[in-house]
Coordinates of C-alpha atoms in Angstrom, one line a residue:
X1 CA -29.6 -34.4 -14.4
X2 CA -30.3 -32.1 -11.3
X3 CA -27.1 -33.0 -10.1
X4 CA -25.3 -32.1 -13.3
X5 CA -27.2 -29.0 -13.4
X6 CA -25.6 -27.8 -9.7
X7 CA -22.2 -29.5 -10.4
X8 CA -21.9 -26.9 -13.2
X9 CA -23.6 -23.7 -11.5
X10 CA -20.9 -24.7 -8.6
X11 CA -18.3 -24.9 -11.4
X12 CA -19.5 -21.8 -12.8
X13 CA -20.0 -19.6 -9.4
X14 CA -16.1 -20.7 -8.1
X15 CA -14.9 -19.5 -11.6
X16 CA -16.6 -16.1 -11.4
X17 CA -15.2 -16.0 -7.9
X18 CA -12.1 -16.5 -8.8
X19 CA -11.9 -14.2 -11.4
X20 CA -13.5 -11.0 -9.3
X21 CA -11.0 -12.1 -6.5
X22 CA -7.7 -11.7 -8.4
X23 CA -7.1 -8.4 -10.1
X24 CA -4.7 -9.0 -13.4
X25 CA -0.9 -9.2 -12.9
X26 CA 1.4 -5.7 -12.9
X27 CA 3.7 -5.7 -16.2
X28 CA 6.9 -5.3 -14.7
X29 CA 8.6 -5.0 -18.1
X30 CA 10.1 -1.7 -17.2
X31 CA 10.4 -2.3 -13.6
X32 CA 12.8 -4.8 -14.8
X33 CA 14.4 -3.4 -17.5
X34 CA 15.1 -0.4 -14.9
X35 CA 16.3 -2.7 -12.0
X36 CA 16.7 0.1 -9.7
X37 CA 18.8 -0.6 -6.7
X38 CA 17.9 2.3 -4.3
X39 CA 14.2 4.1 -3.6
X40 CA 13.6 7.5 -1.9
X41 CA 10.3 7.6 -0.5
X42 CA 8.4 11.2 -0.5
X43 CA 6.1 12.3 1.9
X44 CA 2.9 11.5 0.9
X45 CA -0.4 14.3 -0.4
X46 CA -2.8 13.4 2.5
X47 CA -6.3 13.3 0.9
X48 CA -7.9 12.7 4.5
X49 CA -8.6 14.4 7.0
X50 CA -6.6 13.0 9.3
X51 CA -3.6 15.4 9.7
X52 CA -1.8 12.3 11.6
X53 CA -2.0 10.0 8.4
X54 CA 1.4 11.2 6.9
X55 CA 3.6 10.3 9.8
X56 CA 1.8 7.0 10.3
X57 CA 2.2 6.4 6.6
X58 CA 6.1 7.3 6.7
X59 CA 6.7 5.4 10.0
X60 CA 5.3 2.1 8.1
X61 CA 6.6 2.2 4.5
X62 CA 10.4 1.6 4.7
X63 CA 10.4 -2.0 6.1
X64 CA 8.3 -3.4 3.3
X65 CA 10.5 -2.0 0.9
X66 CA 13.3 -2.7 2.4
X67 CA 12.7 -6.2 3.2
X68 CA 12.0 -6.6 -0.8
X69 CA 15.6 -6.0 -1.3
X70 CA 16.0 -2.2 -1.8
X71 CA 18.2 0.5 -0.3
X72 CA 15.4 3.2 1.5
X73 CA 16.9 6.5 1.7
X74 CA 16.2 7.4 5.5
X75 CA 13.0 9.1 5.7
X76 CA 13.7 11.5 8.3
X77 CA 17.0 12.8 6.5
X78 CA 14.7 12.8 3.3
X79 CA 12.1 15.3 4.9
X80 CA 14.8 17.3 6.5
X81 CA 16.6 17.5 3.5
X82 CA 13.0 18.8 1.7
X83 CA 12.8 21.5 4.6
X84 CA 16.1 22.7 4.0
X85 CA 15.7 23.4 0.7
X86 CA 12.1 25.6 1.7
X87 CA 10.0 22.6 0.5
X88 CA 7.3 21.3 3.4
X89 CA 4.2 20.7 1.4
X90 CA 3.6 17.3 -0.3
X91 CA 2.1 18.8 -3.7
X92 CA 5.2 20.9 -3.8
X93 CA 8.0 18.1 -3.1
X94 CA 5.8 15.7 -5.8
X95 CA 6.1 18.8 -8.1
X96 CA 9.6 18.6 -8.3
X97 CA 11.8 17.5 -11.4
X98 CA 12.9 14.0 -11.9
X99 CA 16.0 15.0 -12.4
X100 CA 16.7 17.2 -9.2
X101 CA 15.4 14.7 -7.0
X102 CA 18.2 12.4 -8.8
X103 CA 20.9 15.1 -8.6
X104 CA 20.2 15.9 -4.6
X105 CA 19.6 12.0 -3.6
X106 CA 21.4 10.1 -6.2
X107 CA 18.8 7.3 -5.9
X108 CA 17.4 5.1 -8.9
X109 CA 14.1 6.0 -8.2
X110 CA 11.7 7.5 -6.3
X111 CA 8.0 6.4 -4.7
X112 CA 5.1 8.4 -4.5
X113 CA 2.8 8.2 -2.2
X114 CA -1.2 9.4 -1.9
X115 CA -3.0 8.3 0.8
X116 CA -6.9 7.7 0.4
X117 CA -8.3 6.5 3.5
X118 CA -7.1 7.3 7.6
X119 CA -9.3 6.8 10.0
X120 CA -12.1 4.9 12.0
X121 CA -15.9 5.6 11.5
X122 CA -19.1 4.4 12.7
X123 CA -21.4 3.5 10.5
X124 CA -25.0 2.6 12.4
X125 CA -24.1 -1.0 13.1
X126 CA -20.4 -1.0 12.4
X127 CA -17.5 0.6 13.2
X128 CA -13.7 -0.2 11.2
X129 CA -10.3 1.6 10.6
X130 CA -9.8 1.5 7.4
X131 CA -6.8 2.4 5.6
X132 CA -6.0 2.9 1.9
X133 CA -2.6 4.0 0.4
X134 CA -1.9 4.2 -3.6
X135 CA 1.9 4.8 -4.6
X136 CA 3.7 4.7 -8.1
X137 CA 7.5 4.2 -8.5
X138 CA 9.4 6.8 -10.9
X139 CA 12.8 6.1 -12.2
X140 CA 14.4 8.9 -11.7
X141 CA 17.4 8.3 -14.7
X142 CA 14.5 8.8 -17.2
X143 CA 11.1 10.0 -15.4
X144 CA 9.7 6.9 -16.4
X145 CA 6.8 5.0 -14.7
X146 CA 7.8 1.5 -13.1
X147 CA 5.2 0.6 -10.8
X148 CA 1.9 1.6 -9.3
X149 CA -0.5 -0.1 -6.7
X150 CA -3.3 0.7 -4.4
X151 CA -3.8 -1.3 -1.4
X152 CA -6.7 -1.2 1.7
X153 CA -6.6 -2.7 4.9
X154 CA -9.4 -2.5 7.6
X155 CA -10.1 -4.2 11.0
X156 CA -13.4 -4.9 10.6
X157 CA -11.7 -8.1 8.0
X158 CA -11.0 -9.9 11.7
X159 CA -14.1 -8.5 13.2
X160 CA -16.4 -12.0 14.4
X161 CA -20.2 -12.3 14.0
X162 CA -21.8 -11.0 16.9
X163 CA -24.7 -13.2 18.7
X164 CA -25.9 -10.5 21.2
X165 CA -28.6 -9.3 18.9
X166 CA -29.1 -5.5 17.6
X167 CA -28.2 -4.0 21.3
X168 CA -25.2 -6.7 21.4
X169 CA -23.9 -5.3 18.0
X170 CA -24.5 -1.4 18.8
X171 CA -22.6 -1.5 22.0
X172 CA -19.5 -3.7 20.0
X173 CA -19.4 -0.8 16.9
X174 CA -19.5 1.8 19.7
X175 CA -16.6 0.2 22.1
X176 CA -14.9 -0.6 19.0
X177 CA -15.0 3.3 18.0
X178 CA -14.3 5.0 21.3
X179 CA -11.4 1.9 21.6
X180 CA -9.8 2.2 18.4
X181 CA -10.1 5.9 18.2
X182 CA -8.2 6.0 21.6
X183 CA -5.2 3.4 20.6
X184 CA -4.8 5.0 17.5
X185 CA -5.4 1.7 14.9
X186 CA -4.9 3.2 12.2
X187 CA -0.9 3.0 12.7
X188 CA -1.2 -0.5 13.3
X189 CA -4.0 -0.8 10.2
X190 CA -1.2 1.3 8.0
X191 CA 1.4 -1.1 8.6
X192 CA -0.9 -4.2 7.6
X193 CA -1.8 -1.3 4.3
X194 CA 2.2 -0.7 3.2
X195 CA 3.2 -4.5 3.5
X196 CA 0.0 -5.4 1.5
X197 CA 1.1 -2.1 -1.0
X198 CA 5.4 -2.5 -1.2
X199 CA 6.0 -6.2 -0.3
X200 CA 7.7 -8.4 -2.9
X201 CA 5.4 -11.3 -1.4
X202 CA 2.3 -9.6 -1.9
X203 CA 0.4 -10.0 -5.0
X204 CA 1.4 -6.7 -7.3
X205 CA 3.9 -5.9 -4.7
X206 CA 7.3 -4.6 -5.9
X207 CA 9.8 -7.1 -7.1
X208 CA 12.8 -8.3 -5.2
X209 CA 15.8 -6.3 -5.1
X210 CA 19.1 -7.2 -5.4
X211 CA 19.6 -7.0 -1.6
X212 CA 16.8 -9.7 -1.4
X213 CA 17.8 -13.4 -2.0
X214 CA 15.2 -14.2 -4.1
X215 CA 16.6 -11.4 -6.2
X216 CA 15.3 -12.6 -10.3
X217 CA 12.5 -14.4 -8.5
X218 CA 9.0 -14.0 -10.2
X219 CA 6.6 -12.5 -7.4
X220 CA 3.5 -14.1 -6.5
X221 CA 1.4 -12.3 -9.4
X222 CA 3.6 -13.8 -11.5
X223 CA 3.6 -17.2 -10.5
X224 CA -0.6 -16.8 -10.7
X225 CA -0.1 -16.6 -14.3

C-alpha cells in the first residue's frame, strides 16, 4: 500500500512538473494565414541600462530568423535608412505607421524588439549574465499581430556546484563577475537569448519560412500537442 501510495505521488509530482515546464503552444493561425516571406527587424527600446544591449541584440537576431527561412532586411541599411529619415530613437522608429514602414521597405512584416535584461550581477553568493529579449511580429499589409515571444538566457544554467565551501563559492561569483564583465558575455548570452526567441526549432519560435526546407512543417510546440 506504501508503495502504491509513492508510485502515485511520483506520478503526480512528474505531471505537475511537466505542466509548469512547458508553457502552452503559440496560435499561429494568423501567422499562417499571413505567411510572410520577408521580416525587417527594428532596433530595439533598451529597458536596461546597458547602453551596449542594442548592438549586441542587432548583431545576434538575423541568423535565427534567417535560418527559419525568412528574407532579413540588412540591419545596418535598416538603421541607416531610420537616420536618414531623422529617426534615431527606438520609441520613435516603433511609433511609426504600419504602413510607411511597408511603403519605405516593402517587407511583409516587421519585428519588434524590447529588451528586458543585459548584463551580469553579483548577487552575495552568485554572479550570472543574464539576458532577456521579448519581440512581436507585425504584418505590415494589415497592422496585424502574428507573433510574440519572450525568451531568457543566463550563464549561471551551466554554472557546476561548487565544493570549496562558502570562501570557495565567493571567490567563483567574484572571478566569474570581474571575468565575464571583462569578455563581455552578454553578446555571447544574447545570441543563446535570439536563437531561444526567433528559431523555428525552438519551442514558440517562429515558423519555417518558405526559404526553409521544412517550410509547412509544424514546429516543435506544435508537435507537443
Amino acid at each position: 500500500m506504501k508503495c502504491f501510495k509513492l508510485l502515485f505521488l511520483l506520478t503526480i509530482s512528474v505531471l505537475l512538473v511537466a505542466c509548469t515546464s512547458m508553457p502552452p503552444a503559440y496560435d499561429y493561425s494568423a501567422f499562417k494565414a499571413a505567411n510572410p516571406k520577408s521580416v525587417v527587424v527594428l532596433p530595439p527600446i533598451n529597458n536596461t541600462p546597458e547602453v551596449i544591449a542594442p548592438y549586441s541584440i542587432m548583431a545576434q537576431v538575423a541568423p535565427p530568423i534567417a535560418e527559419s527561412g525568412f528574407y532579413v532586411f540588412p540591419v545596418a541599411v535598416v538603421d541607416q535608412t531610420f537616420k536618414n529619415n531623422g529617426l534615431t530613437v527606438a520609441q520613435d522608429i516603433h511609433a511609426v505607421e504600419f504602413k510607411k514602414l511597408s511603403e519605405i521597405f516593402g517587407a511583409d512584416a516587421a519585428l519588434y524588439i524590447n529588451i528586458e535584461e543585459y548584463g551580469t550581477s553579483y548577487v552575495v553568493i552568485s554572479s550570472e549574465t543574464r539576458v532577456t529579449v521579448a519581440a512581436s511580429l507585425v504584418d505590415l499589409s494589415s497592422g496585424n499581430l502574428l507573433w510574440k515571444s519572450t525568451a531568457t538566457a543566463s550563464s549561471a544554467e551551466n554554472q557546476n556546484a561548487n565544493s570549496g565551501g562558502l570562501i570557495g563559492i565567493l571567490v567563483q561569483a567574484a572571478v566569474s563577475q570581474i571575468f565575464e564583465t571583462i569578455t563581455d558575455r552578454g553578446f555571447d548570452i544574447a545570441a543563446i537569448t535570439s536563437s531561444r526567441l526567433l528559431s523555428a526549432e525552438s519551442y514558440n519560435g517562429l515558423l519555417y519560412g518558405p526559404r526553409s526546407p521544412k517550410f509547412g512543417h509544424p514546429v516543435p510546440s506544435e508537435k507537443a500537442n
